[in-house]
PDB file of C-alpha atoms in Angstrom:
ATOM      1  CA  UNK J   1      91.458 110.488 106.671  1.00 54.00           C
ATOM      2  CA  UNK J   2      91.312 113.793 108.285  1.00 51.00           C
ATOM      3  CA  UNK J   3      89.596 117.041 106.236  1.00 50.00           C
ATOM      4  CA  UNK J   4      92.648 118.471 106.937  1.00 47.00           C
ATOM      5  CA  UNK J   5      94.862 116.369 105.737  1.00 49.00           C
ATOM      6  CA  UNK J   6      92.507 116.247 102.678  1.00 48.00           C
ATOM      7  CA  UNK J   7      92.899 119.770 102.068  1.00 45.00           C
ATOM      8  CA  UNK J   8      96.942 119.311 102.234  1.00 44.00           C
ATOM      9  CA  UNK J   9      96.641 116.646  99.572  1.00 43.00           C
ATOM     10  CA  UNK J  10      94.801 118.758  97.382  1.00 42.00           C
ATOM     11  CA  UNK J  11      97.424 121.671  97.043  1.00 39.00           C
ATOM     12  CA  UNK J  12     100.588 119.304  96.059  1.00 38.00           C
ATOM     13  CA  UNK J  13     103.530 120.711  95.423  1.00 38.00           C
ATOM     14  CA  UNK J  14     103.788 119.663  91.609  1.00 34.00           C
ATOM     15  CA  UNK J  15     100.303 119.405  89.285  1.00 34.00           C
ATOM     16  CA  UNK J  16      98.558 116.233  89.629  1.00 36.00           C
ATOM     17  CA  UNK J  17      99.459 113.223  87.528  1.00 37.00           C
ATOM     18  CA  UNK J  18     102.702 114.184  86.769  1.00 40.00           C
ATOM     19  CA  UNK J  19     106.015 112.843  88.399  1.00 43.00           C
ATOM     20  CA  UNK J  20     108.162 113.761  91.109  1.00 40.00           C
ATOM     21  CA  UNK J  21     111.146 113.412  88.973  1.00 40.00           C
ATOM     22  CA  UNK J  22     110.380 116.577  86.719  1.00 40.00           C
ATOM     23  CA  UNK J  23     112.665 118.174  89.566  1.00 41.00           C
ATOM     24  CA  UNK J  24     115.703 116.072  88.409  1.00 42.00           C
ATOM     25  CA  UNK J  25     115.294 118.311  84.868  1.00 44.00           C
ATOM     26  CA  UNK J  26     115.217 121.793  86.677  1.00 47.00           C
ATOM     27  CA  UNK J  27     117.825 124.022  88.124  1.00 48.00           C
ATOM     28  CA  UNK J  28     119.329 123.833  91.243  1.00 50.00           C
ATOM     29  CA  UNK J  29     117.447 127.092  92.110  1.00 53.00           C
ATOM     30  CA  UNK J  30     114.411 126.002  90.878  1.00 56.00           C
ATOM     31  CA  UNK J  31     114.608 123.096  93.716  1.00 57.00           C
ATOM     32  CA  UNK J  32     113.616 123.573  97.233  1.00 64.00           C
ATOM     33  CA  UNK J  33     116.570 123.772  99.532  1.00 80.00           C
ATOM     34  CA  UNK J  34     117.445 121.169 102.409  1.00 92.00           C
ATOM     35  CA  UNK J  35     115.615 121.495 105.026  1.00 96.00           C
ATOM     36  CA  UNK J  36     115.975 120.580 108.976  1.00 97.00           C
ATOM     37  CA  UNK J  37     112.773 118.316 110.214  1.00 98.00           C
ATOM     38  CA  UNK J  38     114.164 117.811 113.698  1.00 97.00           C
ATOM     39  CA  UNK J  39     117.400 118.660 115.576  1.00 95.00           C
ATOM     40  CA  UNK J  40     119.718 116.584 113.538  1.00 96.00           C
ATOM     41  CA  UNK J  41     117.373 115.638 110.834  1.00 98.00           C
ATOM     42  CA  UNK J  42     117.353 116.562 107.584  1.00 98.00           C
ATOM     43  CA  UNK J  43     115.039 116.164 104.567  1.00 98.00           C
ATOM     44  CA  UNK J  44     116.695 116.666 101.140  1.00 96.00           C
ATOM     45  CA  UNK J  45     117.298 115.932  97.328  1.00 95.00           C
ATOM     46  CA  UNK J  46     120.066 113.634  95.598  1.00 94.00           C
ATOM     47  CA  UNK J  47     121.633 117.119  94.714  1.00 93.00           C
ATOM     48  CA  UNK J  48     122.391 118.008  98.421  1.00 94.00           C
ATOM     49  CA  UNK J  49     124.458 115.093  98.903  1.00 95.00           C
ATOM     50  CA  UNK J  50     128.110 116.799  98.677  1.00 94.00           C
ATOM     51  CA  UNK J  51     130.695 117.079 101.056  1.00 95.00           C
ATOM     52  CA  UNK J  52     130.615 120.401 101.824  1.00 94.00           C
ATOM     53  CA  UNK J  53     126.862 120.503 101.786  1.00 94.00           C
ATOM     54  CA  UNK J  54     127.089 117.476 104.606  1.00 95.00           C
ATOM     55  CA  UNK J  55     130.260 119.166 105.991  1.00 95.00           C
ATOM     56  CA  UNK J  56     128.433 122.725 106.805  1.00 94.00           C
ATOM     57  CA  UNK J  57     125.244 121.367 108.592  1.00 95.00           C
ATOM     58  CA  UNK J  58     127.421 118.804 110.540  1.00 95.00           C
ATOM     59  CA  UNK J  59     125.509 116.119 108.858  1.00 97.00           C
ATOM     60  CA  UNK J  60     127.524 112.931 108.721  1.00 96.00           C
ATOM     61  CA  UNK J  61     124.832 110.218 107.740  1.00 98.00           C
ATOM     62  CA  UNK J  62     122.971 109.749 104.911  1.00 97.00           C
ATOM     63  CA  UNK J  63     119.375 107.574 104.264  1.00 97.00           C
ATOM     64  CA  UNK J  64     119.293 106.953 100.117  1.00 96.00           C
ATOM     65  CA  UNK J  65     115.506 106.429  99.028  1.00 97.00           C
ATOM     66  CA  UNK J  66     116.670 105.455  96.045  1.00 93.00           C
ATOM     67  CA  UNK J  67     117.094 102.530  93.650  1.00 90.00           C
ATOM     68  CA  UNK J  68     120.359 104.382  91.330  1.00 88.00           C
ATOM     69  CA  UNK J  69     121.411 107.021  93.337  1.00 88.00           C
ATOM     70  CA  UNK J  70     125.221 106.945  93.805  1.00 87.00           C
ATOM     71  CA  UNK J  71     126.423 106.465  97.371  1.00 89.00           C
ATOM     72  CA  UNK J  72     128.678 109.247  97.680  1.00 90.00           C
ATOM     73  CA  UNK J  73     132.565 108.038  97.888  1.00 92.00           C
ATOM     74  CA  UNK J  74     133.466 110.257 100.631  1.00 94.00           C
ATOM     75  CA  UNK J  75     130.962 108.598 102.969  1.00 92.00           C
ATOM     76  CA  UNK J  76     131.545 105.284 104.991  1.00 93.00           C
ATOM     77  CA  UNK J  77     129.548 102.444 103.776  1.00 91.00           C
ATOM     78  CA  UNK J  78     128.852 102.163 107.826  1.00 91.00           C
ATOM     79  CA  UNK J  79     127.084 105.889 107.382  1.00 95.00           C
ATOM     80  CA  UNK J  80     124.999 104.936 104.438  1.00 96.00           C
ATOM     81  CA  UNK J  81     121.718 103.210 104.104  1.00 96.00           C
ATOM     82  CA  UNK J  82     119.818 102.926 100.431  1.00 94.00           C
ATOM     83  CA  UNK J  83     115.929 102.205 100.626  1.00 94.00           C
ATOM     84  CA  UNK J  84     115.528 100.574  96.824  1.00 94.00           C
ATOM     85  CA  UNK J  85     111.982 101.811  96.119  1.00 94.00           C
ATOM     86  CA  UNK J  86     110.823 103.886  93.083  1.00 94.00           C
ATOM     87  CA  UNK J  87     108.272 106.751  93.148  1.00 95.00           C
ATOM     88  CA  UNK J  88     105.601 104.710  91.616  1.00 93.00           C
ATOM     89  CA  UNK J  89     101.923 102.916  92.751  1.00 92.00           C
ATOM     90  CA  UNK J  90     103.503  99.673  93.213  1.00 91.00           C
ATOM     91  CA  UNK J  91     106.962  99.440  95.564  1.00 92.00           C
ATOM     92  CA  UNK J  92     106.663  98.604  98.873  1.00 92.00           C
ATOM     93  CA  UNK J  93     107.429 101.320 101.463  1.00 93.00           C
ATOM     94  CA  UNK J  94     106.513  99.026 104.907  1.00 92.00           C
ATOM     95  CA  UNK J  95     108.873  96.571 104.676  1.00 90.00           C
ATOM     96  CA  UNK J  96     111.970  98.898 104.606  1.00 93.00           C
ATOM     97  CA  UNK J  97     110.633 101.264 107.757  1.00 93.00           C
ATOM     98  CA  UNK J  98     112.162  99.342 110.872  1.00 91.00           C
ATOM     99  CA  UNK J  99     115.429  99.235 109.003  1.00 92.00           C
ATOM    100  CA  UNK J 100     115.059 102.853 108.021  1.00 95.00           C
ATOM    101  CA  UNK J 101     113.457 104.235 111.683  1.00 94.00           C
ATOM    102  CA  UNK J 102     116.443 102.020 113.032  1.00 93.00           C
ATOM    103  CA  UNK J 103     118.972 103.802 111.019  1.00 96.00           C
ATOM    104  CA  UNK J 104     117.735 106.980 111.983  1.00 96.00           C
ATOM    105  CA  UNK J 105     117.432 106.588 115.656  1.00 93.00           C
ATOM    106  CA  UNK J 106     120.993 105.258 116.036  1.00 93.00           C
ATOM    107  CA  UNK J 107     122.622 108.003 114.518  1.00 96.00           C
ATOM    108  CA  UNK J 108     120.619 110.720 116.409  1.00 95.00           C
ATOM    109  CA  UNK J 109     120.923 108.825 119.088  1.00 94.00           C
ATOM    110  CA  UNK J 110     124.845 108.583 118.858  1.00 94.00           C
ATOM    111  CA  UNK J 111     124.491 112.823 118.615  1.00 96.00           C
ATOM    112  CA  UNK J 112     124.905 112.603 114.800  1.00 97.00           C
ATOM    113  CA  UNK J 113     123.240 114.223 112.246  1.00 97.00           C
ATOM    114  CA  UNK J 114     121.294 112.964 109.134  1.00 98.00           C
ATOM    115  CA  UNK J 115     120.180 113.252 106.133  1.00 98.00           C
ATOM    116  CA  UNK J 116     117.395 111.143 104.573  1.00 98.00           C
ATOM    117  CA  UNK J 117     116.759 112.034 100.345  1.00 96.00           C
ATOM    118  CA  UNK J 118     115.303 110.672  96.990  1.00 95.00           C
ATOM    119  CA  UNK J 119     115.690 112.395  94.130  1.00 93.00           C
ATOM    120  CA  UNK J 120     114.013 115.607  94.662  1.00 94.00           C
ATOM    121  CA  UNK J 121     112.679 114.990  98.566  1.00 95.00           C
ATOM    122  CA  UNK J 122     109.196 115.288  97.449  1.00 96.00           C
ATOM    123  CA  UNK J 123     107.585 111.749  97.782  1.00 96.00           C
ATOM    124  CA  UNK J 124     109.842 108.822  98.863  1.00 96.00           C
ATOM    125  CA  UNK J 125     112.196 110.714 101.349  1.00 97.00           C
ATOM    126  CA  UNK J 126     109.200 112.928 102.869  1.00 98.00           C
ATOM    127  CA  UNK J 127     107.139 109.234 103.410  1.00 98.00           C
ATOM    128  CA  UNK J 128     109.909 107.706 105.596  1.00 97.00           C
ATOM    129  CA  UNK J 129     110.354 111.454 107.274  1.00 98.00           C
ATOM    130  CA  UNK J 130     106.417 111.343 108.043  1.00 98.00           C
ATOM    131  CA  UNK J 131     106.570 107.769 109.510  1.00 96.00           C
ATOM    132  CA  UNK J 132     109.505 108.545 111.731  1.00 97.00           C
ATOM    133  CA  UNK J 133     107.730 111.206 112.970  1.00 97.00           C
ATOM    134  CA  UNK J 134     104.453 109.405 113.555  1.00 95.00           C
ATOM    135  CA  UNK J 135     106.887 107.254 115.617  1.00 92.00           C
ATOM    136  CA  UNK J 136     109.088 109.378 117.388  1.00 93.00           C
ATOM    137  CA  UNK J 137     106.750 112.016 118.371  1.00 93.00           C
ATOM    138  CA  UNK J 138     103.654 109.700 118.454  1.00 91.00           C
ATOM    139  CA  UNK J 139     101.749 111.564 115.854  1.00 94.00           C
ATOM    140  CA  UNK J 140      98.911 110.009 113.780  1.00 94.00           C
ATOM    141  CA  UNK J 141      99.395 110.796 110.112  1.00 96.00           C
ATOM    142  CA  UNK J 142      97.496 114.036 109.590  1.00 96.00           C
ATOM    143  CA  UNK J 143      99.549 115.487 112.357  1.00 97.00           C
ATOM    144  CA  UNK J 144     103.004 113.989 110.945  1.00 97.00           C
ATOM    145  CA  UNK J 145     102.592 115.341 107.118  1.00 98.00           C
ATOM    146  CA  UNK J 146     101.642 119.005 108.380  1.00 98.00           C
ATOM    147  CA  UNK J 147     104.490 118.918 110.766  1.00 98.00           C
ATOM    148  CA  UNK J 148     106.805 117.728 108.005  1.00 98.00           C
ATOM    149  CA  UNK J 149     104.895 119.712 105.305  1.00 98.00           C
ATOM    150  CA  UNK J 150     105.056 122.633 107.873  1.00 98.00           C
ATOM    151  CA  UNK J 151     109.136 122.284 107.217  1.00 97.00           C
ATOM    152  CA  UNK J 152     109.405 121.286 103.337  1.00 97.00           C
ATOM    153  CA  UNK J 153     106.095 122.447 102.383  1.00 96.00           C
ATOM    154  CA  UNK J 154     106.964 121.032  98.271  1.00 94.00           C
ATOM    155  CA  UNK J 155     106.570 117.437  99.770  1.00 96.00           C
ATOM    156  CA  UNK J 156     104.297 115.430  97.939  1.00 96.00           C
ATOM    157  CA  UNK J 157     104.045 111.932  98.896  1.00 96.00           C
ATOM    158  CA  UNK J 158     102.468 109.641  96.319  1.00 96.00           C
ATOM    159  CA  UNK J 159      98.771 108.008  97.091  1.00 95.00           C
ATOM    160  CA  UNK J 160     100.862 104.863  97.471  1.00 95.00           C
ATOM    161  CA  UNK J 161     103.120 105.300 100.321  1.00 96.00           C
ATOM    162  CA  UNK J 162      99.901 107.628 102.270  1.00 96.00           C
ATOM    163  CA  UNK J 163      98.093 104.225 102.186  1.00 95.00           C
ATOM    164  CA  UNK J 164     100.844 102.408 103.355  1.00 95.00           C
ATOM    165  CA  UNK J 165     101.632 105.089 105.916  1.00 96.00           C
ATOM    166  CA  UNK J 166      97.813 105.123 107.096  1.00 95.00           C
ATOM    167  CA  UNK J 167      98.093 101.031 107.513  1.00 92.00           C
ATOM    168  CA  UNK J 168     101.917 101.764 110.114  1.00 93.00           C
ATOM    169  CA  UNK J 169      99.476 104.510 111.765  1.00 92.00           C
ATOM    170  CA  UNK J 170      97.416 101.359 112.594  1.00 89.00           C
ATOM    171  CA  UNK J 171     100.202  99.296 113.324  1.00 88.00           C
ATOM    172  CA  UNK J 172     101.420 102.078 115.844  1.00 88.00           C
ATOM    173  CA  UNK J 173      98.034 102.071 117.782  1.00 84.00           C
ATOM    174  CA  UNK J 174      98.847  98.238 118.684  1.00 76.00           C
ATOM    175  CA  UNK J 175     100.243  99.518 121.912  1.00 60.00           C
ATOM    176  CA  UNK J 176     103.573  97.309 123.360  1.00 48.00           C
ATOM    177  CA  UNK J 177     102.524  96.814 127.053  1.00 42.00           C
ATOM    178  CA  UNK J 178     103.908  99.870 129.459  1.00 48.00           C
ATOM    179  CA  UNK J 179     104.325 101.886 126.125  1.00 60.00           C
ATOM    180  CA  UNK J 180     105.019 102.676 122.292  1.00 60.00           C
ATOM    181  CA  UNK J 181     105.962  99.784 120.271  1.00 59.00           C
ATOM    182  CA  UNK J 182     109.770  99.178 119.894  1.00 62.00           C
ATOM    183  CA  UNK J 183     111.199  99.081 116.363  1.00 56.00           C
ATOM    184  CA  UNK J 184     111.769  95.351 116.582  1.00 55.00           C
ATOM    185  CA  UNK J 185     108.281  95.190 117.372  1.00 55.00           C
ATOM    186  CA  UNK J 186     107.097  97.059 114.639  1.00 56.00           C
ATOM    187  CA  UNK J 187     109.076  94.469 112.270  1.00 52.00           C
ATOM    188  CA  UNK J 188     107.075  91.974 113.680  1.00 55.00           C
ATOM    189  CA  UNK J 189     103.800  93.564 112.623  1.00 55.00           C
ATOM    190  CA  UNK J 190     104.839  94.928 109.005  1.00 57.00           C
ATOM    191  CA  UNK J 191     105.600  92.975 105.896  1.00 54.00           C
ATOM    192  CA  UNK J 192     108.811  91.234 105.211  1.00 53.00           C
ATOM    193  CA  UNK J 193     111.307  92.755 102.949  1.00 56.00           C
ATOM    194  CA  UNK J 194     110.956  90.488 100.222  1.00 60.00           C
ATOM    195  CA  UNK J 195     114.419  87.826  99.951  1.00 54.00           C
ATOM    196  CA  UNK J 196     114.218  88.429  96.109  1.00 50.00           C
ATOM    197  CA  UNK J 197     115.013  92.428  96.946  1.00 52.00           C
ATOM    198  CA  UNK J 198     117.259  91.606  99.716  1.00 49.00           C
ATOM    199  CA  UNK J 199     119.637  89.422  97.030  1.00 41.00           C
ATOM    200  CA  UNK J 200     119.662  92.284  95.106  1.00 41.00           C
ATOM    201  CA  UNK J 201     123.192  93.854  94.443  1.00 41.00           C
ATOM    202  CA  UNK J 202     121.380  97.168  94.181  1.00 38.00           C
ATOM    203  CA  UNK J 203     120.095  97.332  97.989  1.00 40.00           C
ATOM    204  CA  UNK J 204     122.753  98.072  99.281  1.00 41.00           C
ATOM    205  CA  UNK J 205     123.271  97.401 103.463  1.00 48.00           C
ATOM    206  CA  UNK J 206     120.563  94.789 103.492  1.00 42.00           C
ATOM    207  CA  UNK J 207     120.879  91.793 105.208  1.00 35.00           C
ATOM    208  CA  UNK J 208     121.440  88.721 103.377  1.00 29.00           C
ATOM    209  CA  UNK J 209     121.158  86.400 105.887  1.00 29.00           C
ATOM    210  CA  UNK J 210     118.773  84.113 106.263  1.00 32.00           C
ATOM    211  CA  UNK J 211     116.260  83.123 103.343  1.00 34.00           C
ATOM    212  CA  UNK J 212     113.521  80.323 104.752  1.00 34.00           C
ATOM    213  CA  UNK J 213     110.381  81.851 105.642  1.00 35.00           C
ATOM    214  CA  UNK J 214     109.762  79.474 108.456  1.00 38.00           C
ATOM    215  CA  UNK J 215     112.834  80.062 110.726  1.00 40.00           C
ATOM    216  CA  UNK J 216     112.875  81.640 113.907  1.00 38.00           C
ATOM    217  CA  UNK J 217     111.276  84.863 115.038  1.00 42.00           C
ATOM    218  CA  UNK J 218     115.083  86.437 115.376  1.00 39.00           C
ATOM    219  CA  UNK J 219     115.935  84.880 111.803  1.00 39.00           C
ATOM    220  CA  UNK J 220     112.999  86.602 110.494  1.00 40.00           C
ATOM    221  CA  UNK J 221     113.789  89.806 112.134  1.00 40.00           C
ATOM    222  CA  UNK J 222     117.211  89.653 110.875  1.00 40.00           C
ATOM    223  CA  UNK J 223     115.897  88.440 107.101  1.00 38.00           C
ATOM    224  CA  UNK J 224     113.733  91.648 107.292  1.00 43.00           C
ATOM    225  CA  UNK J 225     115.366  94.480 108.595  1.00 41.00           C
ATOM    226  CA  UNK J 226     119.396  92.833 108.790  1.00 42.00           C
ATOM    227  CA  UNK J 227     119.239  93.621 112.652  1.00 40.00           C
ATOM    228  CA  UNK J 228     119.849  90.889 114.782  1.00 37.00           C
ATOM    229  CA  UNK J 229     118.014  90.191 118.282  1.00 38.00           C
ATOM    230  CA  UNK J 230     119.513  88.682 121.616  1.00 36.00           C
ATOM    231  CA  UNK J 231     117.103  86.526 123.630  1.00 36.00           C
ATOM    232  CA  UNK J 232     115.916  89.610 125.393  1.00 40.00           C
ATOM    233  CA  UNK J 233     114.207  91.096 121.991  1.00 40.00           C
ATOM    234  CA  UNK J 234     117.178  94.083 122.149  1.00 34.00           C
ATOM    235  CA  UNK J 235     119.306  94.662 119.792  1.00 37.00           C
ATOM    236  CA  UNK J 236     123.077  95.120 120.981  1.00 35.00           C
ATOM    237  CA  UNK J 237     124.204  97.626 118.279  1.00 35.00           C
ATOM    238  CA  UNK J 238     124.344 101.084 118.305  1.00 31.00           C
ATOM    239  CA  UNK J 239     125.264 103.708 116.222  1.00 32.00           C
ATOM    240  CA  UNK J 240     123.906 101.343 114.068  1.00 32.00           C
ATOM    241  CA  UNK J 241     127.110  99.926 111.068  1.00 33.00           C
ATOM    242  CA  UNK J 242     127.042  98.590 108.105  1.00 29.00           C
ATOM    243  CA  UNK J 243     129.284  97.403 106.125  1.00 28.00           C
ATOM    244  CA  UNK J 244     129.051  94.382 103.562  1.00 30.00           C
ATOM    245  CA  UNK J 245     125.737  93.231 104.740  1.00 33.00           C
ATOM    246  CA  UNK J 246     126.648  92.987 108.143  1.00 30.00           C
ATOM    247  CA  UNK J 247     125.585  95.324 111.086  1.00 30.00           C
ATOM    248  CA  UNK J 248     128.501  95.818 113.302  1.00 28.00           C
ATOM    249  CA  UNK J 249     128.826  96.487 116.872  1.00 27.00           C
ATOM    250  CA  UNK J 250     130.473  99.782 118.620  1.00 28.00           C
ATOM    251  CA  UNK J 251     131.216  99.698 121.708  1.00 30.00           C
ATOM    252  CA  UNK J 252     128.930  98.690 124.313  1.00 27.00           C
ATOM    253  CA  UNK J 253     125.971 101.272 123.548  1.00 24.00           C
ATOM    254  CA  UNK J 254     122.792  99.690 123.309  1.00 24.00           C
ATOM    255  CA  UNK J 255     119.696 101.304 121.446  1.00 27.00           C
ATOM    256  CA  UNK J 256     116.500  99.605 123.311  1.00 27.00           C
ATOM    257  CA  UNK J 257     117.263  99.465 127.193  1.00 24.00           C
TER     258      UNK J 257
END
């Protein structure tokens, strides 16, 4: 790890030791505002989640990093994604980033907007922000936080998710031949999401399908992230829908061509 990214842990956004979630207990003023990462992304707190909020920045999907966050009832279940982790030294942040990077690049890809939050966007939201960066603008991790610090500068990722994001910075230097590594490719090299968590009625838009661990390399990659792969390794879906489980297909688009 870099000095410099060193020095950005250091200066955290909220004392040492204590918890992300003391913003849930302050004001709305006390809380840093939503802020724009990219063109069409957003980085953000349960609290921005309202439909005029969404409404007035054109923003139109939403990433929950969240176990009990509600999924807002004005929003289609085909625009809404929940990441089940907790803010803690133990959940598992790798499993859940193809899903989450795919999410993301569908709908900016489709010219939409969106929004990815926890509770406060200070530690789980801001990980998934940094590793989308680290693969969409081929960053390593120093340069990803201080671009994404750079734009919320009260992010605070735990210890947790920086180790897990410094073992996807290795994963992205396994270079797919003629290029970056495609997101399917990515699942390939990351941890599964674990069938006990994907049974869960609390994650929400997770694949169910599929539950033996020695099936094929598409059943696995459908187990993990709920995205299914034609013989070519592409998947045919895009702007990516869920609904029930299921990822639905609009149109003809196709994400990985």
């Amino acid at each position: 790890m870099s000095s410099s990214f060193r020095s950005q842990l250091d200066c955290p956004a909220i004392p040492q030791g204590q918890n992300s979630m003391v913003w849930s207990q302050q004001s709305e003023a006390e809380r840093p505002a939503l802020s724009a990462i990219l063109p069409r992304l957003y980085l953000g707190a349960e609290s921005d989640v309202t439909q005029e909020r969404l409404a007035s920045l054109g923003i139109s999907y939403v990433l929950s990093v969240s176990r009990c966050s509600p999924q807002p009832s004005f929003l289609p279940c085909s625009r809404y994604l929940r990441v089940p982790i907790d803010d803690s030294l133990r959940d598992e942040l790798l499993p859940w980033i193809p899903q989450a990077l795919h999410f993301i690049d569908a709908a900016m890809s489709s010219g939409a907007s969106v929004l990815v939050h926890c509770a406060a966007g200070i530690s789980r939201s801001p990980a998934l922000a940094v590793a989308y960066i680290m693969y969409s603008l081929g960053m390593d991790l120093d340069h990803a936080y201080r671009f994404v610090k750079e734009r919320r500068p009260s992010i605070s990722p735990n210890f947790n998710f920086l180790g897990q994001l410094q073992h996807f910075q290795g994963t992205l230097s396994q270079k797919a031949s003629g290029g970056r590594l495609h997101i399917q490719q990515l699942d390939d090299r990351l941890p599964s999401i674990p069938d006990s968590v994907t049974r869960s009625p609390i994650s929400q838009n997770v694949s169910r399908q599929g539950d033996g661990r020695g099936g094929s390399g598409a059943a696995r990659h459908t187990r993990r992230t709920g995205v299914t792969r034609s013989r070519g390794g592409r998947d045919a879906r895009s702007p990516m829908e869920v609904a029930g489980g299921r990822f639905l297909c609009q149109g003809n688009f196709r994400l990985f061509v």
